[in-house]
mmCIF file of C-alpha atoms in Angstrom:
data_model
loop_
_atom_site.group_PDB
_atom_site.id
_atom_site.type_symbol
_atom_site.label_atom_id
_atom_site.label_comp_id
_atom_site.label_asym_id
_atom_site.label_seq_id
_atom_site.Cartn_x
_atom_site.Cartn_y
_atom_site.Cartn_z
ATOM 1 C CA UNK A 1 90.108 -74.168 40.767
ATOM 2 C CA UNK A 2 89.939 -70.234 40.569
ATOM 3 C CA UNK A 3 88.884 -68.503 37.110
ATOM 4 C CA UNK A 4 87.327 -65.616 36.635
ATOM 5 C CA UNK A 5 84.011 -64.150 34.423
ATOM 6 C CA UNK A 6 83.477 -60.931 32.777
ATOM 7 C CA UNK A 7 80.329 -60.030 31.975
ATOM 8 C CA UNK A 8 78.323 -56.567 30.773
ATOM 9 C CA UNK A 9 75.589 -56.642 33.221
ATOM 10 C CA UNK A 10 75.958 -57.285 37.212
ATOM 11 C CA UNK A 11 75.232 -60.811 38.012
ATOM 12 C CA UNK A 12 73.017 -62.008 40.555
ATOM 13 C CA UNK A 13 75.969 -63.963 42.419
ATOM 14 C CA UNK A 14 78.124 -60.470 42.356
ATOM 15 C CA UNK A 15 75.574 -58.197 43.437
ATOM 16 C CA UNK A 16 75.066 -60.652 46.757
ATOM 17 C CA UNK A 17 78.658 -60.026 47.270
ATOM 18 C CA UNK A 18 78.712 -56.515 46.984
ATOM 19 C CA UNK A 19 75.873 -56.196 49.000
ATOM 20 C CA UNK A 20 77.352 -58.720 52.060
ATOM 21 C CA UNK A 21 80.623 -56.787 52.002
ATOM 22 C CA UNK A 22 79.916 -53.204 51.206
ATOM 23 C CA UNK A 23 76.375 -52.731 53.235
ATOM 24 C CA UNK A 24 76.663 -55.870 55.504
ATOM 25 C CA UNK A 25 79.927 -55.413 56.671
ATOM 26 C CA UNK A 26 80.979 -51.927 56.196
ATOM 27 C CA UNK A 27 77.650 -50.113 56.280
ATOM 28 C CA UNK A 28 77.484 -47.950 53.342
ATOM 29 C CA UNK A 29 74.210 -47.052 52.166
ATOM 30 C CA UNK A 30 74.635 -46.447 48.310
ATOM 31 C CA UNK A 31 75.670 -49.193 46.947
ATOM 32 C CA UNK A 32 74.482 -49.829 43.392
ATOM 33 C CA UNK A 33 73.899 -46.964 40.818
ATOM 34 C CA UNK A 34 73.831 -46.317 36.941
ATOM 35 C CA UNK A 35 77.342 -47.035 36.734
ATOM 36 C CA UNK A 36 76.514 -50.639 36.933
ATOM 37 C CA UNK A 37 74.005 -50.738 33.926
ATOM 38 C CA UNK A 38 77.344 -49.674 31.795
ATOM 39 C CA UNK A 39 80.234 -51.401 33.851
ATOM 40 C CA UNK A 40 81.948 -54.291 33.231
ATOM 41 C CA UNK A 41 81.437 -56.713 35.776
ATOM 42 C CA UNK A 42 84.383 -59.335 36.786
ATOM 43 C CA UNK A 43 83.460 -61.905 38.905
ATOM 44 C CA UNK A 44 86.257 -64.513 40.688
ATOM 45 C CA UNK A 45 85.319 -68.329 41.203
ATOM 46 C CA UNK A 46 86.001 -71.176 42.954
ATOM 47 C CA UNK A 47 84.999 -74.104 41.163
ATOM 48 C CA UNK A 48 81.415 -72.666 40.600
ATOM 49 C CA UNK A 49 80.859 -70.401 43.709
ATOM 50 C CA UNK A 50 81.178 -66.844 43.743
ATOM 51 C CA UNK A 51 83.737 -65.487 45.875
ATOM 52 C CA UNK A 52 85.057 -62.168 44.490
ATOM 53 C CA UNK A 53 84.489 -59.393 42.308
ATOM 54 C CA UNK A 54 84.686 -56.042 40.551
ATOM 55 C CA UNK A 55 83.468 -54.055 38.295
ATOM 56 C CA UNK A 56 85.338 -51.828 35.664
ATOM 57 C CA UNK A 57 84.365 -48.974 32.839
ATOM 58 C CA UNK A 58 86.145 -46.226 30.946
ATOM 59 C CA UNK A 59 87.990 -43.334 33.108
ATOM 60 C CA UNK A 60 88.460 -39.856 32.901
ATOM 61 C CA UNK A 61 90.852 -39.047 29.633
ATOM 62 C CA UNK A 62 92.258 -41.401 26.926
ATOM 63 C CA UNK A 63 93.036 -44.924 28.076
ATOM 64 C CA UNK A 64 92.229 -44.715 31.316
ATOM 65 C CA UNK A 65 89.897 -47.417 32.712
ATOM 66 C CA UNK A 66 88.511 -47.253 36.169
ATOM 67 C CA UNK A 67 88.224 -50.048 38.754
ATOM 68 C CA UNK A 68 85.814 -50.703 41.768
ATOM 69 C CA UNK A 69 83.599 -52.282 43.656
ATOM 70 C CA UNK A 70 86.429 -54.731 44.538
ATOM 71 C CA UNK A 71 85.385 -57.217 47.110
ATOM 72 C CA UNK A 72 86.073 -60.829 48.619
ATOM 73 C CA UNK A 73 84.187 -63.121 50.452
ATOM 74 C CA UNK A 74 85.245 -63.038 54.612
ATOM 75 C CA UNK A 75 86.016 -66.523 54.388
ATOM 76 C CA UNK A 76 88.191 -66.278 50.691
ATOM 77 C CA UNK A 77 90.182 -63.386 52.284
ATOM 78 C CA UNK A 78 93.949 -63.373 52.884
ATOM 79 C CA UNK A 79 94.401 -66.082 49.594
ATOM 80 C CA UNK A 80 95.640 -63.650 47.618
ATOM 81 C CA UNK A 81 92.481 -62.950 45.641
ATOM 82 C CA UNK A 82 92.013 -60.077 45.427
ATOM 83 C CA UNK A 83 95.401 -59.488 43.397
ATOM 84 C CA UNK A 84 94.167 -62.413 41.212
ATOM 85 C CA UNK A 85 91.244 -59.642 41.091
ATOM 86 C CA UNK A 86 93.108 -56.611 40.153
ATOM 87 C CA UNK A 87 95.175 -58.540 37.742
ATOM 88 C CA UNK A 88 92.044 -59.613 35.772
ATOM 89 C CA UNK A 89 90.846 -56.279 35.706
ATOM 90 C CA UNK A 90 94.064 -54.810 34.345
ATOM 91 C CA UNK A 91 94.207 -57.901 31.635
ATOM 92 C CA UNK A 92 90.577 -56.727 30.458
ATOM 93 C CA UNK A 93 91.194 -52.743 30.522
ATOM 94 C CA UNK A 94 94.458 -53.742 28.192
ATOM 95 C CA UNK A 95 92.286 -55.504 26.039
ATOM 96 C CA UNK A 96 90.091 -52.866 25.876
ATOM 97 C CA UNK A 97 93.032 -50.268 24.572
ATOM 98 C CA UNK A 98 93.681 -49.268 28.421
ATOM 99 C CA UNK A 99 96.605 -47.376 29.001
ATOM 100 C CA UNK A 100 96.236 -46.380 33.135
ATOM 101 C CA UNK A 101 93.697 -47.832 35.858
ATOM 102 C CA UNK A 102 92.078 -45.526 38.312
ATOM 103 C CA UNK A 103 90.569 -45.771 41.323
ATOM 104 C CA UNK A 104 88.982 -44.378 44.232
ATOM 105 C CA UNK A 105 90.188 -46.640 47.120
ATOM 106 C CA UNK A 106 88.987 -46.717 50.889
ATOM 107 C CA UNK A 107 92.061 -45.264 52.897
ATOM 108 C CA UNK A 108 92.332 -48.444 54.861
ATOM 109 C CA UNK A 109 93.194 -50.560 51.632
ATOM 110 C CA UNK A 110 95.359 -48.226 50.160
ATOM 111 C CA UNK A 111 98.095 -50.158 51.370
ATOM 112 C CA UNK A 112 97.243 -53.345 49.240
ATOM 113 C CA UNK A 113 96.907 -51.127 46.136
ATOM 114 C CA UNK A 114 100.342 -49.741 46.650
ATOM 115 C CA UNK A 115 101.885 -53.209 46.945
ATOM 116 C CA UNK A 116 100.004 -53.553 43.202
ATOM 117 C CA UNK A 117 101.801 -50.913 41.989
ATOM 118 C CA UNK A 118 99.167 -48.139 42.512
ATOM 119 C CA UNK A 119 100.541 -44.733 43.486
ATOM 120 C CA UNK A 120 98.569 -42.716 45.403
ATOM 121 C CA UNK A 121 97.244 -38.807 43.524
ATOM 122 C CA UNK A 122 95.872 -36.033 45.927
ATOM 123 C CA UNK A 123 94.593 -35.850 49.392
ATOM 124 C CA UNK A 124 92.498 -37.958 51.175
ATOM 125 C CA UNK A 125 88.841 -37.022 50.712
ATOM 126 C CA UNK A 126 85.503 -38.495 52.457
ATOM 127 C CA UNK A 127 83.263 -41.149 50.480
ATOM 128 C CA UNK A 128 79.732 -41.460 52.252
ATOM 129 C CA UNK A 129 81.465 -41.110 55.176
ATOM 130 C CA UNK A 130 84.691 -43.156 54.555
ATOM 131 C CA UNK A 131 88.321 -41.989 53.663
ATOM 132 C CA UNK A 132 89.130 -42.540 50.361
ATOM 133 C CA UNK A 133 91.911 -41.868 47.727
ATOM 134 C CA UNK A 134 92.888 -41.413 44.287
ATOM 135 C CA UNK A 135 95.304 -43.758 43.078
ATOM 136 C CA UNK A 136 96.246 -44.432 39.026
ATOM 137 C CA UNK A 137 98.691 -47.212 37.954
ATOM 138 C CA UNK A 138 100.461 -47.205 34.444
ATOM 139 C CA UNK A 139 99.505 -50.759 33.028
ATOM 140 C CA UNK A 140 100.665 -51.046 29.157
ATOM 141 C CA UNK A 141 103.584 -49.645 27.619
ATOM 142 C CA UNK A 142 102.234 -48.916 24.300
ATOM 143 C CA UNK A 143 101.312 -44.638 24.121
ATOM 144 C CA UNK A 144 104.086 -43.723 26.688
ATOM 145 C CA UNK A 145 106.371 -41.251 25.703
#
């Protein structure tokens, strides 16, 4: 059984995920900074393992809420969880007054945020060495006009 945790601090079990993904398998350097003593930090479960994650704060202007650090376990991948993920996130930004996510997503997934309903904003731009992109998705009703 999946379900999934937010907490306000980054959790031992997340931060080994992070780390195994981001600087195991991809190689980046910088990892964790001050924006995880403020995030929100959603971690996915099975049963009582850690096997996904995020982690989510405020964005730029009102109702905005900005998602990353999105990540899923090799062996969890291709399930469908990271959608079960993103949804999460969006749930917790709505209860939280969010009107738009935001994120800064590695070119290569860009394709799985547009099937989310992301739309892409501006060019392409280089994150520690990586192609990355703006993308914003509308995710409550309530303020549009």
């Amino acid at each position: 059984m999946f379900y999934t945790e937010i907490t306000d601090y980054l959790p031992p079990q997340t931060q080994a995920i992070r780390q195994e993904v981001f600087m195991g398998e991809q190689g980046f350097s910088y990892e964790f900074d001050e924006t995880d003593n403020t995030a929100l930090h959603l971690t996915l479960y099975e049963d009582s393992k850690a096997v996904g994650c995020c982690r989510l704060f405020p964005g730029e202007g009102p109702g905005a809420w900005h998602v990353g650090r999105v990540a899923v376990k090799r062996e969890y991948r291709g399930k469908g969880l990271g959608a079960r993920i993103m949804e999460g996130a969006e749930q917790a930004a709505r209860e939280r007054g969010g009107l738009y996510m935001e994120l800064s997503a590695q070119a290569r997934a860009a394709g799985f945020y547009r099937r989310l309903g992301y739309v892409q904003e501006g060019e392409e731009y280089l994150d520690e060495h990586c192609p990355h992109v703006y993308m914003r998705k509308q995710i409550s009703e309530r303020g549009k006009e």
